[in-house]
PDB file of N, CA and C in Angstrom:
ATOM      1  N   LEU A   1      51.984 102.900 129.868  1.00 70.00           N
ATOM      2  CA  LEU A   1      53.051 104.113 129.843  1.00 70.00           C
ATOM      3  C   LEU A   1      54.152 103.699 130.939  1.00 70.00           C
ATOM      4  N   ALA A   2      53.738 103.213 131.868  1.00 76.00           N
ATOM      5  CA  ALA A   2      54.779 102.815 132.852  1.00 76.00           C
ATOM      6  C   ALA A   2      55.884 101.589 132.393  1.00 76.00           C
ATOM      7  N   ILE A   3      54.959 100.530 131.537  1.00 77.00           N
ATOM      8  CA  ILE A   3      55.793  99.468 131.291  1.00 77.00           C
ATOM      9  C   ILE A   3      56.702 100.096 130.116  1.00 77.00           C
ATOM     10  N   LEU A   4      56.388 100.947 129.171  1.00 78.00           N
ATOM     11  CA  LEU A   4      57.307 101.417 128.052  1.00 78.00           C
ATOM     12  C   LEU A   4      58.109 102.266 128.674  1.00 78.00           C
ATOM     13  N   THR A   5      58.113 102.936 129.857  1.00 82.00           N
ATOM     14  CA  THR A   5      59.025 103.727 130.407  1.00 82.00           C
ATOM     15  C   THR A   5      59.960 102.944 131.162  1.00 82.00           C
ATOM     16  N   LEU A   6      59.677 101.749 131.708  1.00 86.00           N
ATOM     17  CA  LEU A   6      60.677 100.831 132.229  1.00 86.00           C
ATOM     18  C   LEU A   6      61.501 100.090 131.282  1.00 86.00           C
ATOM     19  N   VAL A   7      60.814  99.948 129.965  1.00 85.00           N
ATOM     20  CA  VAL A   7      61.410  99.459 128.834  1.00 85.00           C
ATOM     21  C   VAL A   7      62.694 100.330 128.435  1.00 85.00           C
ATOM     22  N   ALA A   8      62.357 101.555 128.275  1.00 87.00           N
ATOM     23  CA  ALA A   8      63.446 102.543 127.957  1.00 87.00           C
ATOM     24  C   ALA A   8      64.425 102.622 128.875  1.00 87.00           C
ATOM     25  N   THR A   9      63.955 102.890 130.008  1.00 87.00           N
ATOM     26  CA  THR A   9      64.810 103.047 131.264  1.00 87.00           C
ATOM     27  C   THR A   9      66.073 101.762 131.409  1.00 87.00           C
ATOM     28  N   GLY A  10      65.464 100.639 130.984  1.00 87.00           N
ATOM     29  CA  GLY A  10      66.314  99.392 131.159  1.00 87.00           C
ATOM     30  C   GLY A  10      67.403  99.408 130.012  1.00 87.00           C
ATOM     31  N   TRP A  11      66.844  99.820 128.771  1.00 87.00           N
ATOM     32  CA  TRP A  11      67.759  99.954 127.710  1.00 87.00           C
ATOM     33  C   TRP A  11      68.712 100.912 127.699  1.00 87.00           C
ATOM     34  N   VAL A  12      68.410 102.165 128.322  1.00 88.00           N
ATOM     35  CA  VAL A  12      69.558 102.941 128.571  1.00 88.00           C
ATOM     36  C   VAL A  12      70.351 102.579 129.706  1.00 88.00           C
ATOM     37  N   MET A  13      69.840 101.802 130.678  1.00 87.00           N
ATOM     38  CA  MET A  13      71.034 101.371 131.708  1.00 87.00           C
ATOM     39  C   MET A  13      71.680 100.500 131.227  1.00 87.00           C
ATOM     40  N   LEU A  14      71.301  99.487 130.260  1.00 84.00           N
ATOM     41  CA  LEU A  14      72.275  98.624 129.583  1.00 84.00           C
ATOM     42  C   LEU A  14      73.380  99.026 128.655  1.00 84.00           C
ATOM     43  N   LEU A  15      73.062 100.465 128.199  1.00 88.00           N
ATOM     44  CA  LEU A  15      74.046 100.817 127.419  1.00 88.00           C
ATOM     45  C   LEU A  15      74.942 101.597 127.962  1.00 88.00           C
ATOM     46  N   MET A  16      74.480 102.206 129.096  1.00 88.00           N
ATOM     47  CA  MET A  16      75.463 103.152 129.960  1.00 88.00           C
ATOM     48  C   MET A  16      76.608 102.529 130.749  1.00 88.00           C
ATOM     49  N   PRO A  17      77.483 103.236 131.072  1.00 91.00           N
ATOM     50  CA  PRO A  17      78.583 102.699 132.119  1.00 91.00           C
ATOM     51  C   PRO A  17      77.894 102.087 133.314  1.00 91.00           C
ATOM     52  N   LYS A  18      78.565 100.956 133.806  1.00 89.00           N
ATOM     53  CA  LYS A  18      77.773 100.270 134.930  1.00 89.00           C
ATOM     54  C   LYS A  18      78.666 100.721 136.314  1.00 89.00           C
ATOM     55  N   GLY A  19      77.901 100.978 137.357  1.00 88.00           N
ATOM     56  CA  GLY A  19      78.460 101.244 138.736  1.00 88.00           C
ATOM     57  C   GLY A  19      78.561 102.646 138.931  1.00 88.00           C
ATOM     58  N   ASP A  20      78.186 103.649 137.836  1.00 90.00           N
ATOM     59  CA  ASP A  20      78.339 104.917 138.414  1.00 90.00           C
ATOM     60  C   ASP A  20      77.104 105.406 139.045  1.00 90.00           C
ATOM     61  N   ARG A  21      77.152 106.660 139.415  1.00 92.00           N
ATOM     62  CA  ARG A  21      75.991 107.353 140.061  1.00 92.00           C
ATOM     63  C   ARG A  21      74.630 107.277 139.197  1.00 92.00           C
ATOM     64  N   ARG A  22      74.926 107.578 138.041  1.00 91.00           N
ATOM     65  CA  ARG A  22      73.556 107.258 137.351  1.00 91.00           C
ATOM     66  C   ARG A  22      73.092 105.989 137.018  1.00 91.00           C
ATOM     67  N   HIS A  23      73.911 105.230 136.762  1.00 91.00           N
ATOM     68  CA  HIS A  23      73.541 103.716 136.665  1.00 91.00           C
ATOM     69  C   HIS A  23      72.636 103.474 138.043  1.00 91.00           C
ATOM     70  N   LYS A  24      73.428 103.531 139.291  1.00 92.00           N
ATOM     71  CA  LYS A  24      72.452 103.506 140.347  1.00 92.00           C
ATOM     72  C   LYS A  24      71.183 103.993 140.618  1.00 92.00           C
ATOM     73  N   MET A  25      71.254 105.441 140.257  1.00 92.00           N
ATOM     74  CA  MET A  25      70.060 106.283 140.372  1.00 92.00           C
ATOM     75  C   MET A  25      68.974 105.564 139.374  1.00 92.00           C
ATOM     76  N   LEU A  26      69.164 105.218 138.284  1.00 91.00           N
ATOM     77  CA  LEU A  26      68.332 104.890 137.288  1.00 91.00           C
ATOM     78  C   LEU A  26      67.829 103.177 137.700  1.00 91.00           C
ATOM     79  N   GLY A  27      68.763 102.594 138.262  1.00 91.00           N
ATOM     80  CA  GLY A  27      68.766 101.414 138.742  1.00 91.00           C
ATOM     81  C   GLY A  27      67.616 101.328 139.629  1.00 91.00           C
ATOM     82  N   TRP A  28      67.720 102.021 140.704  1.00 92.00           N
ATOM     83  CA  TRP A  28      66.894 101.941 141.913  1.00 92.00           C
ATOM     84  C   TRP A  28      65.166 102.686 141.362  1.00 92.00           C
ATOM     85  N   ILE A  29      65.472 103.342 140.428  1.00 91.00           N
ATOM     86  CA  ILE A  29      64.133 103.739 139.857  1.00 91.00           C
ATOM     87  C   ILE A  29      63.491 102.682 139.186  1.00 91.00           C
ATOM     88  N   TRP A  30      64.353 101.873 138.357  1.00 91.00           N
ATOM     89  CA  TRP A  30      63.910 100.889 137.597  1.00 91.00           C
ATOM     90  C   TRP A  30      63.136  99.670 138.587  1.00 91.00           C
ATOM     91  N   VAL A  31      64.051  99.280 139.401  1.00 93.00           N
ATOM     92  CA  VAL A  31      63.788  98.403 140.360  1.00 93.00           C
ATOM     93  C   VAL A  31      62.289  98.695 141.083  1.00 93.00           C
ATOM     94  N   SER A  32      62.224  99.777 141.467  1.00 92.00           N
ATOM     95  CA  SER A  32      60.815 100.443 142.154  1.00 92.00           C
ATOM     96  C   SER A  32      59.865  99.941 141.305  1.00 92.00           C
ATOM     97  N   GLY A  33      60.003 100.445 139.969  1.00 90.00           N
ATOM     98  CA  GLY A  33      58.830 100.559 139.223  1.00 90.00           C
ATOM     99  C   GLY A  33      58.702  99.128 139.002  1.00 90.00           C
ATOM    100  N   MET A  34      59.652  98.118 138.638  1.00 89.00           N
ATOM    101  CA  MET A  34      59.230  96.621 138.631  1.00 89.00           C
ATOM    102  C   MET A  34      58.796  96.086 139.547  1.00 89.00           C
ATOM    103  N   GLY A  35      58.920  96.551 141.025  1.00 90.00           N
ATOM    104  CA  GLY A  35      58.309  95.885 142.398  1.00 90.00           C
ATOM    105  C   GLY A  35      57.144  96.496 142.217  1.00 90.00           C
ATOM    106  N   VAL A  36      56.556  97.663 141.957  1.00 88.00           N
ATOM    107  CA  VAL A  36      55.096  98.051 141.702  1.00 88.00           C
ATOM    108  C   VAL A  36      54.437  97.429 140.702  1.00 88.00           C
ATOM    109  N   MET A  37      55.143  97.025 139.663  1.00 84.00           N
ATOM    110  CA  MET A  37      54.399  96.318 138.587  1.00 84.00           C
ATOM    111  C   MET A  37      54.230  94.798 139.134  1.00 84.00           C
ATOM    112  N   GLY A  38      55.135  94.374 139.664  1.00 83.00           N
ATOM    113  CA  GLY A  38      55.200  92.724 140.369  1.00 83.00           C
ATOM    114  C   GLY A  38      53.660  92.794 141.086  1.00 83.00           C
ATOM    115  N   LEU A  39      54.113  93.727 142.330  1.00 86.00           N
ATOM    116  CA  LEU A  39      52.815  93.721 143.274  1.00 86.00           C
ATOM    117  C   LEU A  39      51.691  93.922 142.694  1.00 86.00           C
ATOM    118  N   THR A  40      51.534  94.813 141.702  1.00 83.00           N
ATOM    119  CA  THR A  40      50.037  95.063 141.001  1.00 83.00           C
ATOM    120  C   THR A  40      49.479  93.958 140.215  1.00 83.00           C
ATOM    121  N   SER A  41      50.656  93.378 139.729  1.00 78.00           N
ATOM    122  CA  SER A  41      50.128  92.024 138.830  1.00 78.00           C
ATOM    123  C   SER A  41      49.556  90.926 139.786  1.00 78.00           C
ATOM    124  N   LEU A  42      49.805  91.031 141.208  1.00 78.00           N
ATOM    125  CA  LEU A  42      49.380  90.162 141.844  1.00 78.00           C
ATOM    126  C   LEU A  42      47.927  90.614 142.562  1.00 78.00           C
ATOM    127  N   ALA A  43      47.574  91.808 142.228  1.00 78.00           N
ATOM    128  CA  ALA A  43      46.503  92.464 142.919  1.00 78.00           C
ATOM    129  C   ALA A  43      45.331  92.381 141.973  1.00 78.00           C
ATOM    130  N   VAL A  44      45.629  92.643 140.463  1.00 74.00           N
ATOM    131  CA  VAL A  44      44.686  92.575 139.601  1.00 74.00           C
ATOM    132  C   VAL A  44      43.932  91.168 139.220  1.00 74.00           C
ATOM    133  N   PRO A  45      42.541  91.260 139.108  1.00 69.00           N
ATOM    134  CA  PRO A  45      41.871  89.974 138.815  1.00 69.00           C
ATOM    135  C   PRO A  45      42.355  89.548 137.523  1.00 69.00           C
ATOM    136  N   HIS A  46      42.746  88.256 137.404  1.00 66.00           N
ATOM    137  CA  HIS A  46      43.163  87.873 135.873  1.00 66.00           C
ATOM    138  C   HIS A  46      42.158  86.674 135.334  1.00 66.00           C
ATOM    139  N   GLY A  47      41.212  86.506 136.071  1.00 68.00           N
ATOM    140  CA  GLY A  47      40.130  85.446 135.172  1.00 68.00           C
ATOM    141  C   GLY A  47      40.882  84.222 135.007  1.00 68.00           C
ATOM    142  N   ASP A  48      40.770  83.487 133.900  1.00 70.00           N
ATOM    143  CA  ASP A  48      41.512  82.220 133.509  1.00 70.00           C
ATOM    144  C   ASP A  48      42.906  82.019 133.487  1.00 70.00           C
ATOM    145  N   SER A  49      43.651  83.228 133.485  1.00 68.00           N
ATOM    146  CA  SER A  49      45.160  83.122 133.144  1.00 68.00           C
ATOM    147  C   SER A  49      45.676  83.616 134.527  1.00 68.00           C
ATOM    148  N   TRP A  50      45.114  83.402 135.548  1.00 69.00           N
ATOM    149  CA  TRP A  50      45.855  83.683 137.102  1.00 69.00           C
ATOM    150  C   TRP A  50      46.960  83.067 137.393  1.00 69.00           C
ATOM    151  N   VAL A  51      47.014  81.778 137.154  1.00 73.00           N
ATOM    152  CA  VAL A  51      48.270  81.259 137.373  1.00 73.00           C
ATOM    153  C   VAL A  51      49.715  81.899 136.656  1.00 73.00           C
ATOM    154  N   ALA A  52      49.693  82.153 135.569  1.00 69.00           N
ATOM    155  CA  ALA A  52      50.636  82.672 134.779  1.00 69.00           C
ATOM    156  C   ALA A  52      51.102  84.161 135.330  1.00 69.00           C
ATOM    157  N   ALA A  53      49.846  84.985 135.849  1.00 71.00           N
ATOM    158  CA  ALA A  53      49.945  86.144 136.263  1.00 71.00           C
ATOM    159  C   ALA A  53      50.689  85.868 137.827  1.00 71.00           C
ATOM    160  N   TYR A  54      50.258  85.165 138.383  1.00 77.00           N
ATOM    161  CA  TYR A  54      50.912  85.109 139.716  1.00 77.00           C
ATOM    162  C   TYR A  54      52.262  84.534 139.758  1.00 77.00           C
ATOM    163  N   VAL A  55      52.675  83.783 138.894  1.00 79.00           N
ATOM    164  CA  VAL A  55      53.804  83.223 138.783  1.00 79.00           C
ATOM    165  C   VAL A  55      54.651  84.177 138.273  1.00 79.00           C
ATOM    166  N   GLY A  56      54.437  84.981 137.256  1.00 77.00           N
ATOM    167  CA  GLY A  56      55.072  85.954 136.600  1.00 77.00           C
ATOM    168  C   GLY A  56      55.472  87.048 137.702  1.00 77.00           C
ATOM    169  N   GLY A  57      54.313  87.438 138.284  1.00 80.00           N
ATOM    170  CA  GLY A  57      54.439  88.748 139.284  1.00 80.00           C
ATOM    171  C   GLY A  57      55.238  88.145 140.461  1.00 80.00           C
ATOM    172  N   GLY A  58      55.182  86.883 140.899  1.00 84.00           N
ATOM    173  CA  GLY A  58      56.135  86.460 142.202  1.00 84.00           C
ATOM    174  C   GLY A  58      57.553  86.121 141.958  1.00 84.00           C
ATOM    175  N   SER A  59      57.690  85.605 140.595  1.00 87.00           N
ATOM    176  CA  SER A  59      59.099  85.489 140.130  1.00 87.00           C
ATOM    177  C   SER A  59      59.762  86.549 139.592  1.00 87.00           C
ATOM    178  N   ALA A  60      58.928  87.814 139.089  1.00 88.00           N
ATOM    179  CA  ALA A  60      59.846  89.129 139.303  1.00 88.00           C
ATOM    180  C   ALA A  60      60.150  89.537 140.517  1.00 88.00           C
ATOM    181  N   LEU A  61      59.477  89.450 141.394  1.00 91.00           N
ATOM    182  CA  LEU A  61      59.757  90.028 142.707  1.00 91.00           C
ATOM    183  C   LEU A  61      60.858  89.215 143.095  1.00 91.00           C
ATOM    184  N   ALA A  62      60.882  87.951 143.219  1.00 93.00           N
ATOM    185  CA  ALA A  62      62.138  87.126 143.698  1.00 93.00           C
ATOM    186  C   ALA A  62      63.319  87.325 142.899  1.00 93.00           C
ATOM    187  N   LEU A  63      63.290  87.683 141.678  1.00 93.00           N
ATOM    188  CA  LEU A  63      64.538  87.975 140.779  1.00 93.00           C
ATOM    189  C   LEU A  63      65.045  89.447 141.348  1.00 93.00           C
ATOM    190  N   LEU A  64      63.976  90.304 141.336  1.00 94.00           N
ATOM    191  CA  LEU A  64      64.324  91.482 141.951  1.00 94.00           C
ATOM    192  C   LEU A  64      65.152  91.526 143.360  1.00 94.00           C
ATOM    193  N   ALA A  65      64.598  90.767 144.140  1.00 96.00           N
ATOM    194  CA  ALA A  65      65.187  90.606 145.669  1.00 96.00           C
ATOM    195  C   ALA A  65      66.656  89.978 145.287  1.00 96.00           C
ATOM    196  N   PHE A  66      66.744  89.001 144.478  1.00 97.00           N
ATOM    197  CA  PHE A  66      68.075  88.375 144.230  1.00 97.00           C
ATOM    198  C   PHE A  66      69.099  89.252 143.500  1.00 97.00           C
ATOM    199  N   GLY A  67      68.745  90.017 142.663  1.00 95.00           N
ATOM    200  CA  GLY A  67      69.459  90.862 141.922  1.00 95.00           C
ATOM    201  C   GLY A  67      69.919  92.088 142.959  1.00 95.00           C
ATOM    202  N   ILE A  68      69.028  92.577 143.937  1.00 96.00           N
ATOM    203  CA  ILE A  68      69.519  93.399 144.919  1.00 96.00           C
ATOM    204  C   ILE A  68      70.605  92.569 145.834  1.00 96.00           C
ATOM    205  N   TYR A  69      70.249  91.641 146.414  1.00 97.00           N
ATOM    206  CA  TYR A  69      70.996  91.133 147.072  1.00 97.00           C
ATOM    207  C   TYR A  69      72.495  90.534 146.403  1.00 97.00           C
ATOM    208  N   SER A  70      72.546  90.332 145.138  1.00 97.00           N
ATOM    209  CA  SER A  70      73.513  89.846 144.693  1.00 97.00           C
ATOM    210  C   SER A  70      74.542  91.210 144.394  1.00 97.00           C
ATOM    211  N   VAL A  71      73.961  92.519 144.262  1.00 95.00           N
ATOM    212  CA  VAL A  71      74.982  93.554 144.103  1.00 95.00           C
ATOM    213  C   VAL A  71      75.395  93.876 145.430  1.00 95.00           C
ATOM    214  N   LYS A  72      74.662  93.865 146.548  1.00 95.00           N
ATOM    215  CA  LYS A  72      75.071  94.293 147.948  1.00 95.00           C
ATOM    216  C   LYS A  72      75.946  93.277 148.294  1.00 95.00           C
ATOM    217  N   ARG A  73      76.161  92.019 147.914  1.00 97.00           N
ATOM    218  CA  ARG A  73      77.287  90.995 148.334  1.00 97.00           C
ATOM    219  C   ARG A  73      78.341  91.057 147.244  1.00 97.00           C
ATOM    220  N   GLY A  74      78.698  91.864 146.328  1.00 95.00           N
ATOM    221  CA  GLY A  74      79.524  92.188 145.679  1.00 95.00           C
ATOM    222  C   GLY A  74      79.675  91.168 144.419  1.00 95.00           C
ATOM    223  N   LYS A  75      78.672  90.348 144.284  1.00 97.00           N
ATOM    224  CA  LYS A  75      78.539  89.351 143.027  1.00 97.00           C
ATOM    225  C   LYS A  75      77.957  90.095 141.959  1.00 97.00           C
ATOM    226  N   LEU A  76      78.642  90.803 141.197  1.00 94.00           N
ATOM    227  CA  LEU A  76      78.375  91.800 140.063  1.00 94.00           C
ATOM    228  C   LEU A  76      77.645  90.876 138.781  1.00 94.00           C
ATOM    229  N   ARG A  77      78.424  89.823 138.668  1.00 95.00           N
ATOM    230  CA  ARG A  77      77.990  88.767 137.384  1.00 95.00           C
ATOM    231  C   ARG A  77      76.544  88.393 137.666  1.00 95.00           C
ATOM    232  N   ASN A  78      76.241  88.016 139.038  1.00 96.00           N
ATOM    233  CA  ASN A  78      74.966  87.517 139.235  1.00 96.00           C
ATOM    234  C   ASN A  78      74.299  88.708 139.154  1.00 96.00           C
ATOM    235  N   HIS A  79      74.362  89.910 139.550  1.00 95.00           N
ATOM    236  CA  HIS A  79      73.514  90.982 139.522  1.00 95.00           C
ATOM    237  C   HIS A  79      73.112  91.265 138.066  1.00 95.00           C
ATOM    238  N   GLY A  80      74.318  91.363 137.277  1.00 92.00           N
ATOM    239  CA  GLY A  80      73.949  91.669 135.877  1.00 92.00           C
ATOM    240  C   GLY A  80      72.964  90.830 134.953  1.00 92.00           C
ATOM    241  N   ARG A  81      73.398  89.339 135.390  1.00 95.00           N
ATOM    242  CA  ARG A  81      72.599  88.378 134.597  1.00 95.00           C
ATOM    243  C   ARG A  81      71.329  88.441 134.996  1.00 95.00           C
ATOM    244  N   THR A  82      70.984  88.590 136.302  1.00 95.00           N
ATOM    245  CA  THR A  82      69.504  88.593 137.108  1.00 95.00           C
ATOM    246  C   THR A  82      68.634  89.803 136.294  1.00 95.00           C
ATOM    247  N   MET A  83      69.273  90.950 136.277  1.00 93.00           N
ATOM    248  CA  MET A  83      68.858  92.321 135.839  1.00 93.00           C
ATOM    249  C   MET A  83      68.521  91.905 134.259  1.00 93.00           C
ATOM    250  N   ALA A  84      69.554  91.226 133.510  1.00 91.00           N
ATOM    251  CA  ALA A  84      69.350  91.227 132.132  1.00 91.00           C
ATOM    252  C   ALA A  84      68.023  90.275 131.884  1.00 91.00           C
ATOM    253  N   MET A  85      67.971  89.324 132.696  1.00 91.00           N
ATOM    254  CA  MET A  85      66.824  88.345 132.693  1.00 91.00           C
ATOM    255  C   MET A  85      65.252  89.026 132.691  1.00 91.00           C
ATOM    256  N   LEU A  86      65.555  89.821 133.792  1.00 91.00           N
ATOM    257  CA  LEU A  86      64.205  90.814 134.076  1.00 91.00           C
ATOM    258  C   LEU A  86      63.913  91.593 132.933  1.00 91.00           C
ATOM    259  N   MET A  87      64.870  92.245 132.388  1.00 90.00           N
ATOM    260  CA  MET A  87      64.565  93.160 131.258  1.00 90.00           C
ATOM    261  C   MET A  87      64.350  92.419 129.970  1.00 90.00           C
ATOM    262  N   ILE A  88      64.687  91.181 129.774  1.00 90.00           N
ATOM    263  CA  ILE A  88      64.364  90.341 128.814  1.00 90.00           C
ATOM    264  C   ILE A  88      62.724  90.087 128.899  1.00 90.00           C
ATOM    265  N   ALA A  89      62.394  89.553 129.980  1.00 86.00           N
ATOM    266  CA  ALA A  89      61.118  89.263 130.524  1.00 86.00           C
ATOM    267  C   ALA A  89      60.111  90.360 130.284  1.00 86.00           C
ATOM    268  N   LEU A  90      60.566  91.547 130.836  1.00 85.00           N
ATOM    269  CA  LEU A  90      59.702  92.796 130.663  1.00 85.00           C
ATOM    270  C   LEU A  90      59.696  93.003 129.117  1.00 85.00           C
ATOM    271  N   VAL A  91      60.521  92.949 128.074  1.00 86.00           N
ATOM    272  CA  VAL A  91      60.241  93.265 126.742  1.00 86.00           C
ATOM    273  C   VAL A  91      59.264  92.031 126.339  1.00 86.00           C
ATOM    274  N   LEU A  92      59.473  90.960 126.273  1.00 86.00           N
ATOM    275  CA  LEU A  92      58.772  89.801 126.019  1.00 86.00           C
ATOM    276  C   LEU A  92      57.242  89.978 126.441  1.00 86.00           C
ATOM    277  N   MET A  93      57.078  90.322 127.756  1.00 82.00           N
ATOM    278  CA  MET A  93      55.812  90.407 128.368  1.00 82.00           C
ATOM    279  C   MET A  93      55.018  91.718 127.740  1.00 82.00           C
ATOM    280  N   THR A  94      55.676  92.777 127.252  1.00 82.00           N
ATOM    281  CA  THR A  94      55.320  94.045 126.605  1.00 82.00           C
ATOM    282  C   THR A  94      54.772  93.679 125.424  1.00 82.00           C
ATOM    283  N   LEU A  95      55.788  92.743 124.562  1.00 85.00           N
ATOM    284  CA  LEU A  95      55.107  92.179 123.299  1.00 85.00           C
ATOM    285  C   LEU A  95      54.012  91.288 123.428  1.00 85.00           C
ATOM    286  N   LEU A  96      53.991  90.441 124.284  1.00 82.00           N
ATOM    287  CA  LEU A  96      52.846  89.452 124.284  1.00 82.00           C
ATOM    288  C   LEU A  96      51.429  90.473 124.889  1.00 82.00           C
ATOM    289  N   SER A  97      51.627  91.540 125.569  1.00 78.00           N
ATOM    290  CA  SER A  97      50.331  92.268 125.752  1.00 78.00           C
ATOM    291  C   SER A  97      50.035  92.975 124.658  1.00 78.00           C
ATOM    292  N   LEU A  98      50.566  93.117 123.748  1.00 83.00           N
ATOM    293  CA  LEU A  98      50.127  93.777 122.264  1.00 83.00           C
ATOM    294  C   LEU A  98      49.497  92.914 121.526  1.00 83.00           C
ATOM    295  N   LEU A  99      49.495  91.615 121.614  1.00 85.00           N
ATOM    296  CA  LEU A  99      48.856  90.726 120.665  1.00 85.00           C
ATOM    297  C   LEU A  99      47.329  90.851 120.782  1.00 85.00           C
ATOM    298  N   PRO A 100      46.894  90.674 119.659  1.00 85.00           N
ATOM    299  CA  PRO A 100      45.227  91.026 119.405  1.00 85.00           C
ATOM    300  C   PRO A 100      44.541  90.148 120.175  1.00 85.00           C
ATOM    301  N   GLY A 101      43.351  90.895 120.920  1.00 80.00           N
ATOM    302  CA  GLY A 101      42.295  90.290 121.710  1.00 80.00           C
ATOM    303  C   GLY A 101      42.752  90.673 123.348  1.00 80.00           C
ATOM    304  N   ARG A 102      44.052  91.197 123.297  1.00 78.00           N
ATOM    305  CA  ARG A 102      44.583  91.629 124.716  1.00 78.00           C
ATOM    306  C   ARG A 102      44.251  93.197 124.748  1.00 78.00           C
ATOM    307  N   LEU A 103      44.082  93.361 126.169  1.00 78.00           N
ATOM    308  CA  LEU A 103      43.627  94.785 126.506  1.00 78.00           C
ATOM    309  C   LEU A 103      44.588  96.163 125.723  1.00 78.00           C
ATOM    310  N   MET A 104      45.745  95.755 125.949  1.00 78.00           N
ATOM    311  CA  MET A 104      46.899  96.766 125.583  1.00 78.00           C
ATOM    312  C   MET A 104      46.776  96.694 124.186  1.00 78.00           C
ATOM    313  N   HIS A 105      46.632  95.894 123.593  1.00 82.00           N
ATOM    314  CA  HIS A 105      46.227  95.884 122.059  1.00 82.00           C
ATOM    315  C   HIS A 105      45.413  96.935 121.662  1.00 82.00           C
ATOM    316  N   ASP A 106      44.160  96.729 122.266  1.00 84.00           N
ATOM    317  CA  ASP A 106      43.023  97.885 122.098  1.00 84.00           C
ATOM    318  C   ASP A 106      43.420  99.308 122.280  1.00 84.00           C
ATOM    319  N   VAL A 107      43.996  99.313 123.578  1.00 82.00           N
ATOM    320  CA  VAL A 107      44.274 100.480 123.975  1.00 82.00           C
ATOM    321  C   VAL A 107      45.519 101.155 123.212  1.00 82.00           C
ATOM    322  N   VAL A 108      46.513 100.622 122.695  1.00 83.00           N
ATOM    323  CA  VAL A 108      47.610 101.103 121.741  1.00 83.00           C
ATOM    324  C   VAL A 108      47.139 101.153 120.354  1.00 83.00           C
ATOM    325  N   PHE A 109      46.568 100.413 119.873  1.00 87.00           N
ATOM    326  CA  PHE A 109      46.179 100.341 118.235  1.00 87.00           C
ATOM    327  C   PHE A 109      44.687 100.543 118.292  1.00 87.00           C
ATOM    328  N   GLY A 110      43.942 101.280 119.059  1.00 83.00           N
ATOM    329  CA  GLY A 110      42.516 101.870 118.870  1.00 83.00           C
ATOM    330  C   GLY A 110      41.599 100.689 118.845  1.00 83.00           C
ATOM    331  N   GLY A 111      41.301  99.578 119.691  1.00 70.00           N
ATOM    332  CA  GLY A 111      40.304  98.675 119.519  1.00 70.00           C
ATOM    333  C   GLY A 111      39.010  99.102 119.817  1.00 70.00           C
ATOM    334  N   ALA A 112      38.062  98.346 120.031  1.00 62.00           N
ATOM    335  CA  ALA A 112      36.718  98.541 120.070  1.00 62.00           C
ATOM    336  C   ALA A 112      36.454  99.037 121.491  1.00 62.00           C
ATOM    337  N   ALA A 113      35.417 100.116 121.538  1.00 57.00           N
ATOM    338  CA  ALA A 113      35.110 100.663 122.737  1.00 57.00           C
ATOM    339  C   ALA A 113      34.126  99.587 123.603  1.00 57.00           C
ATOM    340  N   PRO A 114      34.204  99.417 124.758  1.00 57.00           N
ATOM    341  CA  PRO A 114      33.373  98.588 125.486  1.00 57.00           C
ATOM    342  C   PRO A 114      32.094  99.090 125.446  1.00 57.00           C
TER     343      PRO A 114
END
């Protein structure tokens, strides 16, 4: 649910006017949620796929930091591109998590109980 909320929030922010109070408020909520997801992805045991999980979580945190740094420095183009890359990655990771054999596939589509 947290991932789907972040996807929905991200699309709303992409469609609404940039730089106003609502955009900034939703942006900080989105950044906070992405930060929590990045940190938790580093803390969850991943078995054989640990490299991808740590690279994904670590790169998300680095991109979040760069996006915040860019907007604080007034480099709005860099900020927009960075946040758009994060949004694309979020959507792709959400779709990949729904592939058969993954836990989210079982949760969403009612897989076999353990």
